[in-house]
Tab-separated table of C-alpha atoms and ligand atoms in Angstrom:
chain	number	residue	atom	x	y	z
O	1	MET	CA	-20.497	25.009	-19.348
O	2	PHE	CA	-18.266	21.867	-19.057
O	3	ASP	CA	-15.500	22.532	-17.114
O	4	LYS	CA	-14.173	19.769	-15.721
O	5	SER	CA	-10.516	18.749	-15.972
O	6	THR	CA	-8.071	16.121	-14.788
O	7	TRP	CA	-4.716	14.846	-14.637
O	8	ILE	CA	-3.665	11.141	-14.356
O	9	ARG	CA	-0.062	10.386	-13.550
O	10	LEU	CA	1.015	7.007	-14.155
O	11	PRO	CA	4.427	5.509	-14.002
O	12	ARG	CA	5.642	5.091	-17.430
O	13	ASN	CA	7.014	1.582	-17.334
O	14	VAL	CA	6.368	-1.482	-15.558
O	15	VAL	CA	8.298	-4.811	-15.274
O	16	VAL	CA	7.324	-7.725	-13.544
O	17	GLY	CA	9.116	-11.103	-13.889
O	18	HIS	CA	11.596	-13.741	-12.968
O	19	GLY	CA	15.076	-12.083	-13.083
O	20	VAL	CA	14.033	-8.713	-14.302
O	21	ARG	CA	16.355	-6.822	-11.629
O	22	SER	CA	19.178	-6.176	-14.449
O	23	ALA	CA	16.394	-4.578	-16.683
O	24	VAL	CA	17.025	-1.679	-14.157
O	25	VAL	CA	19.466	-0.402	-16.944
O	26	ASP	CA	17.335	-0.743	-19.806
O	27	VAL	CA	14.245	1.221	-17.826
O	28	ILE	CA	17.186	4.183	-17.033
O	29	GLU	CA	17.855	4.074	-20.841
O	30	ASP	CA	13.863	3.975	-22.431
O	31	LEU	CA	13.176	6.366	-20.136
O	32	HIS	CA	16.015	8.739	-21.137
O	33	LEU	CA	17.205	9.611	-17.573
O	34	GLN	CA	20.490	11.957	-17.732
O	35	GLY	CA	22.940	11.879	-14.990
O	36	ARG	CA	24.129	10.111	-11.491
O	37	PRO	CA	21.483	7.860	-9.980
O	38	LEU	CA	21.355	7.550	-5.896
O	39	LEU	CA	20.308	4.197	-5.232
O	40	VAL	CA	18.021	4.351	-1.538
O	41	THR	CA	17.868	0.969	-0.130
O	42	SER	CA	17.954	-0.371	3.516
O	43	PRO	CA	20.148	-3.343	4.771
O	44	THR	CA	18.782	-7.060	4.127
O	45	PRO	CA	17.826	-5.583	0.503
O	46	ARG	CA	21.182	-4.103	0.259
O	47	LYS	CA	22.558	-7.250	0.278
O	48	VAL	CA	20.029	-9.423	-2.000
O	49	ALA	CA	19.422	-6.265	-4.673
O	50	ALA	CA	20.510	-2.992	-4.566
O	51	ASP	CA	24.477	-4.207	-4.408
O	52	PRO	CA	23.884	-6.371	-7.628
O	53	ILE	CA	21.969	-3.203	-9.367
O	54	ALA	CA	24.692	-1.183	-8.275
O	55	ALA	CA	27.474	-3.185	-9.729
O	56	ASP	CA	24.815	-3.590	-13.103
O	57	LEU	CA	24.601	0.440	-13.260
O	58	GLU	CA	28.756	0.444	-12.715
O	59	LYS	CA	28.890	-1.763	-15.511
O	60	ALA	CA	26.598	0.542	-17.887
O	61	GLY	CA	28.873	3.741	-17.259
O	62	LEU	CA	25.845	5.210	-14.536
O	63	THR	CA	27.999	5.692	-11.940
O	64	PRO	CA	25.314	5.444	-9.290
O	65	ALA	CA	25.575	6.670	-5.335
O	66	LEU	CA	23.910	4.482	-2.710
O	67	VAL	CA	23.041	5.479	0.855
O	68	THR	CA	21.015	2.855	3.557
O	69	VAL	CA	18.214	4.238	5.753
O	70	GLU	CA	17.380	2.179	8.923
O	71	SER	CA	14.053	3.152	9.708
O	72	ALA	CA	10.912	5.107	7.757
O	73	THR	CA	11.033	8.619	9.198
O	74	PHE	CA	11.087	11.848	8.119
O	75	GLY	CA	14.790	11.999	9.570
O	76	ALA	CA	16.007	9.211	7.119
O	77	VAL	CA	14.170	11.196	4.315
O	78	GLU	CA	16.069	14.415	4.970
O	79	GLU	CA	19.235	12.208	5.015
O	80	VAL	CA	18.164	10.948	1.494
O	81	ILE	CA	18.348	14.471	0.426
O	82	ALA	CA	21.332	15.395	1.950
O	83	ALA	CA	23.268	12.408	0.062
O	84	ALA	CA	21.281	13.316	-3.289
O	85	GLU	CA	22.266	17.004	-3.301
O	86	ALA	CA	26.312	16.010	-1.771
O	87	GLU	CA	26.304	12.900	-4.645
O	88	GLU	CA	25.037	15.580	-7.349
O	89	ALA	CA	22.421	13.002	-8.005
O	90	ALA	CA	19.708	13.389	-11.005
O	91	TYR	CA	17.157	10.851	-10.065
O	92	LEU	CA	16.142	8.210	-7.013
O	93	VAL	CA	15.728	4.570	-7.438
O	94	GLY	CA	14.222	3.068	-4.208
O	95	ILE	CA	15.091	-0.497	-3.752
O	96	GLY	CA	13.977	-2.489	-0.730
O	97	GLY	CA	10.328	-3.157	0.853
O	98	GLY	CA	7.686	-0.293	1.782
O	99	LYS	CA	10.591	1.568	3.661
O	100	ALA	CA	13.548	2.134	1.393
O	101	ILE	CA	10.264	2.944	-1.348
O	102	ASP	CA	8.595	5.076	0.768
O	103	ILE	CA	11.753	7.147	1.836
O	104	ALA	CA	12.741	7.699	-2.415
O	105	LYS	CA	9.497	8.302	-3.130
O	106	MET	CA	9.312	11.417	-0.438
O	107	ALA	CA	12.681	12.507	-0.768
O	108	SER	CA	12.192	12.553	-4.628
O	109	ASP	CA	9.225	14.640	-4.368
O	110	HIS	CA	10.874	17.355	-2.384
O	111	LEU	CA	14.186	17.590	-4.765
O	112	ASP	CA	11.410	17.317	-7.600
O	113	MET	CA	12.922	14.413	-9.091
O	114	GLY	CA	11.930	11.365	-10.702
O	115	PHE	CA	12.193	7.861	-8.906
O	116	LEU	CA	12.385	4.005	-9.876
O	117	SER	CA	10.501	1.214	-7.718
O	118	VAL	CA	12.560	-1.432	-7.339
O	119	PRO	CA	10.498	-3.725	-4.440
O	120	THR	CA	11.728	-6.594	-3.143
O	121	ALA	CA	8.544	-7.541	-1.145
O	122	ALA	CA	5.182	-7.358	-2.482
O	123	SER	CA	3.803	-6.038	1.071
O	124	HIS	CA	1.702	-2.983	-0.041
O	125	ASP	CA	0.607	-1.000	-2.353
O	126	GLY	CA	3.085	1.835	-1.661
O	127	ILE	CA	5.615	0.638	-3.981
O	128	VAL	CA	3.261	1.991	-7.280
O	129	SER	CA	1.294	4.336	-5.917
O	130	ASN	CA	1.403	8.168	-5.812
O	131	ARG	CA	0.627	7.990	-1.795
O	132	GLY	CA	3.555	8.479	0.465
O	133	SER	CA	3.271	7.112	4.061
O	134	VAL	CA	5.929	7.614	6.603
O	135	PRO	CA	5.141	8.137	10.831
O	136	ASP	CA	5.621	11.425	12.194
O	137	GLY	CA	5.576	11.332	15.545
O	138	ASP	CA	2.767	8.539	17.159
O	139	SER	CA	0.978	8.918	13.943
O	140	ARG	CA	1.342	7.933	10.152
O	141	HIS	CA	1.112	10.420	7.348
O	142	SER	CA	-0.105	9.949	3.887
O	143	VAL	CA	0.569	12.556	1.842
O	144	ALA	CA	-0.061	13.501	-1.723
O	145	ALA	CA	3.727	12.143	-3.964
O	146	GLU	CA	4.455	11.505	-7.513
O	147	PRO	CA	4.060	7.840	-8.691
O	148	PRO	CA	7.393	5.935	-9.908
O	149	LEU	CA	8.419	6.783	-13.265
O	150	ALA	CA	8.806	2.869	-13.494
O	151	VAL	CA	8.609	-0.409	-11.257
O	152	VAL	CA	11.494	-3.260	-11.475
O	153	ALA	CA	9.761	-6.224	-9.134
O	154	ASP	CA	11.333	-9.300	-9.902
O	155	THR	CA	9.550	-12.349	-8.852
O	156	GLY	CA	13.028	-14.068	-8.007
O	157	ILE	CA	13.650	-11.609	-5.052
O	158	LEU	CA	10.272	-11.436	-4.377
O	159	ALA	CA	9.333	-14.887	-3.542
O	160	GLU	CA	12.343	-14.863	-1.521
O	161	ALA	CA	10.760	-12.056	1.237
O	162	PRO	CA	9.241	-13.338	4.344
O	163	TRP	CA	5.988	-15.110	3.205
O	164	GLU	CA	4.122	-12.760	5.847
O	165	LEU	CA	5.185	-9.910	3.638
O	166	THR	CA	3.214	-11.450	0.660
O	167	THR	CA	0.152	-12.291	2.288
O	168	ALA	CA	0.145	-8.696	4.177
O	169	GLY	CA	0.290	-6.942	0.373
O	170	CYS	CA	-2.324	-9.653	-0.664
O	171	ALA	CA	-4.760	-8.417	2.517
O	172	ASP	CA	-3.991	-4.828	1.314
O	173	ILE	CA	-5.730	-5.698	-2.119
O	174	ILE	CA	-8.590	-7.522	-0.648
O	175	SER	CA	-9.283	-4.683	1.632
O	176	ASN	CA	-9.606	-2.988	-1.586
O	177	TYR	CA	-13.912	-3.812	-1.628
O	178	THR	CA	-14.387	-1.942	1.985
O	179	ALA	CA	-12.536	1.181	0.766
O	180	VAL	CA	-14.603	1.111	-2.890
O	181	MET	CA	-17.904	0.712	-0.711
O	182	ASP	CA	-16.617	3.427	2.074
O	183	TRP	CA	-15.898	5.619	-1.278
O	184	ARG	CA	-19.545	5.392	-2.721
O	185	LEU	CA	-21.102	6.023	0.396
O	186	ALA	CA	-18.995	9.139	0.878
O	187	HIS	CA	-19.892	10.198	-3.020
O	188	ARG	CA	-23.470	9.680	-2.101
O	189	LEU	CA	-23.829	11.049	1.797
O	190	LYS	CA	-21.151	14.157	0.896
O	191	ASP	CA	-20.661	14.738	-2.529
O	192	VAL	CA	-16.935	13.189	-2.408
O	193	VAL	CA	-15.354	13.054	-5.960
O	194	TYR	CA	-15.716	9.435	-7.523
O	195	SER	CA	-14.413	8.204	-10.244
O	196	GLU	CA	-16.266	4.833	-11.917
O	197	TYR	CA	-13.189	3.988	-13.558
O	198	ALA	CA	-10.689	3.680	-10.440
O	199	ALA	CA	-13.918	2.387	-8.325
O	200	ALA	CA	-14.125	-0.613	-10.893
O	201	LEU	CA	-10.964	-1.214	-11.305
O	202	SER	CA	-9.841	-1.238	-7.854
O	203	GLU	CA	-13.233	-3.912	-6.689
O	204	MET	CA	-11.882	-6.127	-9.773
O	205	THR	CA	-8.272	-6.317	-8.884
O	206	ALA	CA	-9.554	-7.423	-5.266
O	207	GLU	CA	-11.726	-9.638	-7.062
O	208	ILE	CA	-9.204	-11.318	-9.029
O	209	LEU	CA	-7.234	-11.814	-6.388
O	210	VAL	CA	-9.470	-13.521	-4.257
O	211	ASP	CA	-10.043	-15.916	-7.357
O	212	ASN	CA	-6.646	-16.857	-7.472
O	213	ALA	CA	-6.388	-17.378	-3.842
O	214	ASP	CA	-5.519	-21.188	-4.670
O	215	LEU	CA	-2.118	-19.858	-6.389
O	216	VAL	CA	-1.229	-17.786	-3.684
O	217	ARG	CA	1.159	-19.948	-1.582
O	218	PRO	CA	4.539	-20.168	0.245
O	219	GLY	CA	7.179	-21.223	-2.323
O	220	LEU	CA	5.293	-20.464	-5.404
O	221	GLU	CA	6.736	-17.460	-7.101
O	222	GLU	CA	3.689	-17.207	-9.464
O	223	SER	CA	2.198	-16.093	-5.990
O	224	ALA	CA	4.919	-12.990	-6.106
O	225	TRP	CA	3.404	-12.495	-9.693
O	226	ILE	CA	-0.424	-12.650	-8.351
O	227	VAL	CA	0.298	-10.206	-5.546
O	228	THR	CA	2.540	-8.154	-7.523
O	229	LYS	CA	0.223	-7.463	-10.642
O	230	ALA	CA	-2.915	-6.329	-8.402
O	231	LEU	CA	-0.581	-4.098	-6.135
O	232	VAL	CA	-0.047	-2.340	-9.507
O	233	SER	CA	-3.552	-2.212	-10.629
O	234	SER	CA	-4.704	-0.842	-7.582
O	235	GLY	CA	-1.704	1.797	-7.649
O	236	VAL	CA	-3.331	2.545	-10.812
O	237	ALA	CA	-6.675	3.526	-9.612
O	238	MET	CA	-5.090	5.616	-7.195
O	239	SER	CA	-3.556	7.459	-10.057
O	240	ILE	CA	-6.672	7.740	-11.735
O	241	ALA	CA	-8.947	9.056	-8.764
O	242	GLY	CA	-6.214	11.288	-7.892
O	243	SER	CA	-6.692	10.141	-4.591
O	244	SER	CA	-5.934	7.033	-2.235
O	245	ARG	CA	-9.411	6.838	-2.066
O	246	PRO	CA	-10.069	3.068	-4.077
O	247	ALA	CA	-8.122	1.238	-2.018
O	248	SER	CA	-8.266	3.247	1.382
O	249	GLY	CA	-11.489	3.539	3.863
O	250	ALA	CA	-12.233	2.604	7.309
O	251	GLU	CA	-10.374	-0.536	7.515
O	252	HIS	CA	-7.270	2.032	6.957
O	253	LEU	CA	-8.186	4.209	9.867
O	254	PHE	CA	-8.144	1.663	12.171
O	255	SER	CA	-5.236	-0.146	10.971
O	256	HIS	CA	-3.516	3.692	11.324
O	257	GLN	CA	-5.236	3.894	14.638
O	258	LEU	CA	-3.905	0.788	15.579
O	259	ASP	CA	-0.450	2.000	14.448
O	260	ARG	CA	-0.664	4.704	17.177
O	261	LEU	CA	-2.141	2.738	20.156
O	262	ALA	CA	0.520	-0.460	19.302
O	263	PRO	CA	3.116	0.701	17.210
O	264	GLY	CA	4.846	-2.224	15.216
O	265	ALA	CA	2.031	-5.348	16.623
O	266	ALA	CA	1.111	-5.940	13.456
O	267	LEU	CA	1.914	-5.382	9.511
O	268	HIS	CA	-0.319	-2.845	7.826
O	269	GLY	CA	-1.859	-5.073	5.313
O	270	HIS	CA	-3.160	-7.498	8.324
O	271	GLN	CA	-4.317	-4.731	10.163
O	272	VAL	CA	-6.387	-3.454	6.942
O	273	GLY	CA	-7.571	-7.269	6.277
O	274	VAL	CA	-9.090	-7.632	10.177
O	275	GLY	CA	-10.236	-4.269	9.718
O	276	SER	CA	-12.108	-4.909	6.463
O	277	ILE	CA	-13.986	-7.682	7.625
O	278	MET	CA	-15.397	-5.398	10.112
O	279	THR	CA	-16.418	-2.885	8.096
O	280	ALA	CA	-17.356	-4.940	5.289
O	281	TYR	CA	-20.227	-6.573	8.313
O	282	LEU	CA	-21.456	-2.646	9.230
O	283	HIS	CA	-22.066	-1.986	5.358
O	284	GLY	CA	-23.602	-5.173	4.394
O	285	GLY	CA	-25.476	-6.429	7.503
O	286	ASP	CA	-25.134	-10.446	8.984
O	287	ARG	CA	-23.404	-12.376	6.212
O	288	GLY	CA	-22.404	-12.010	2.594
O	289	ILE	CA	-19.165	-9.835	1.727
O	290	TRP	CA	-17.395	-9.591	5.192
O	291	GLN	CA	-17.758	-13.792	5.409
O	292	ASP	CA	-16.133	-13.703	1.538
O	293	ILE	CA	-13.293	-11.257	2.955
O	294	HIS	CA	-12.870	-12.961	6.007
O	295	ASP	CA	-12.375	-16.737	3.961
O	296	ALA	CA	-10.492	-15.225	1.481
O	297	LEU	CA	-7.724	-14.132	4.209
O	298	ASP	CA	-8.188	-17.433	6.109
O	299	SER	CA	-7.142	-19.469	2.797
O	300	ILE	CA	-4.069	-16.848	2.490
O	301	ASP	CA	-3.209	-17.536	6.158
O	302	ALA	CA	-3.489	-13.704	6.659
O	303	PRO	CA	-4.767	-12.756	10.229
O	304	THR	CA	-8.435	-12.781	10.750
O	305	THR	CA	-8.396	-11.854	14.479
O	306	ALA	CA	-7.044	-9.673	17.106
O	307	SER	CA	-5.304	-12.321	18.809
O	308	GLU	CA	-3.269	-13.574	15.683
O	309	LEU	CA	-2.662	-9.502	15.081
O	310	GLY	CA	-1.010	-9.878	18.294
O	311	ILE	CA	-3.898	-6.781	19.781
O	312	ASP	CA	-5.296	-7.223	22.899
O	313	ASP	CA	-9.369	-6.855	22.889
O	314	GLU	CA	-9.323	-3.611	24.822
O	315	THR	CA	-7.314	-1.947	22.131
O	316	LEU	CA	-8.935	-3.575	19.070
O	317	ILE	CA	-12.141	-1.970	20.827
O	318	GLU	CA	-10.506	1.396	21.197
O	319	ALA	CA	-9.410	1.784	17.775
O	320	LEU	CA	-12.503	0.566	16.438
O	321	THR	CA	-14.177	3.441	17.994
O	322	THR	CA	-11.583	6.330	17.591
O	323	CYS	CA	-10.456	5.961	14.415
O	324	HIS	CA	-13.167	8.218	12.409
O	325	SER	CA	-11.698	10.853	14.072
O	326	ILE	CA	-7.844	10.925	12.819
O	327	ARG	CA	-8.813	12.331	9.557
O	328	ASP	CA	-11.110	14.260	7.716
O	329	ARG	CA	-12.350	10.992	5.255
O	330	TYR	CA	-16.063	10.061	5.319
O	331	THR	CA	-16.655	6.044	6.095
O	332	ILE	CA	-19.068	3.707	7.223
O	333	LEU	CA	-18.238	4.941	10.954
O	334	GLY	CA	-19.641	9.038	9.892
O	335	GLU	CA	-18.633	11.673	11.615
O	336	GLU	CA	-19.422	10.224	15.105
O	337	GLY	CA	-17.813	6.885	14.924
O	338	ILE	CA	-19.361	3.827	16.444
O	339	ASN	CA	-19.999	3.479	20.230
O	340	GLU	CA	-18.495	0.356	22.385
O	341	ARG	CA	-21.693	-1.823	22.661
O	342	ALA	CA	-21.535	-1.458	18.743
O	343	ALA	CA	-17.591	-2.407	18.051
O	344	ARG	CA	-17.732	-5.233	20.306
O	345	GLU	CA	-20.733	-6.566	18.476
O	346	VAL	CA	-19.363	-6.210	15.084
O	347	ALA	CA	-16.288	-7.684	16.490
O	348	ILE	CA	-17.670	-10.797	18.464
O	349	LYS	CA	-20.027	-11.522	15.203
O	350	THR	CA	-17.159	-11.832	12.529
O	351	GLY	CA	-14.856	-13.748	14.826
O	352	VAL	CA	-12.318	-10.562	15.281
O	353	LEU	CA	-13.000	-11.091	18.926
O	354	GLU	CA	-13.220	-14.676	20.257
Q	1	ZN	ZN1	-2.987	-0.019	2.311
């Protein structure tokens, strides 16, 4: 008997382009959202985007409320939930880098409200995906959440963000190569649920980005366009899969472990990029795909070594040898992880350790 079923949740409107910040009002009308919006932002994005958007909404008679969060913590999520209740908000608009959007996403999930994602930096795929990630003590939790009802990505604003945020977004996309390799492996060895559509979309997204790496240059607004579209595709792949598998494998475990061992040392995307070089090596032997990943990261000026990440050798080896255990997600690292000698070997062979 055929008894499969699937439920794919996607953003309904994705608006990307120069000056589209002012389309937030149109998007709200198109979605037929009723009631009061609560804008969730953090200090810098507030100036460049949230205050002007609040003025637009005010003019349209939507009486927005606004809350500014300082850090990506569960405390901040609770603050937003309290503000939404106090202001009698009907939906949330996350405006900022990853932080404000992650917090809006998790608060809206708790409140059972819709939310809009208005990224001001193309720094990671959380701006579109159905996953939320907030630090909890010394670790980072990725939890299932609703995808945004809409994404409004103004490339004029994104292009003004610090350049390393854009290269981090690129590296997060490039790491899809190894995420999909791990997913296929887990499917073969552990019968993990697998979607050919989601895997193909995720891989193709990474490929298109690598093919266009020449157009990813500081000061070029087209860079923001290319990276944002890739982040949207990657988010769609995760929505089709119903999990983060298309965009998160062992390279993400490695990055999450670095977050614990060396908090704040490097950006998420940069860490997963370096992780991806090494896990591609583990998948594929001496040359080949790891070299392509390395070269693509290098060409966009993303880190390819431990020292460029600001991580010392011992921390890198510790992260690589222990990260398999932080989450029940089967990858090339297996259930036992890799030992220290093998970890040093892969790090040296790939040039991550010099
Ligand atoms: Zn990521």
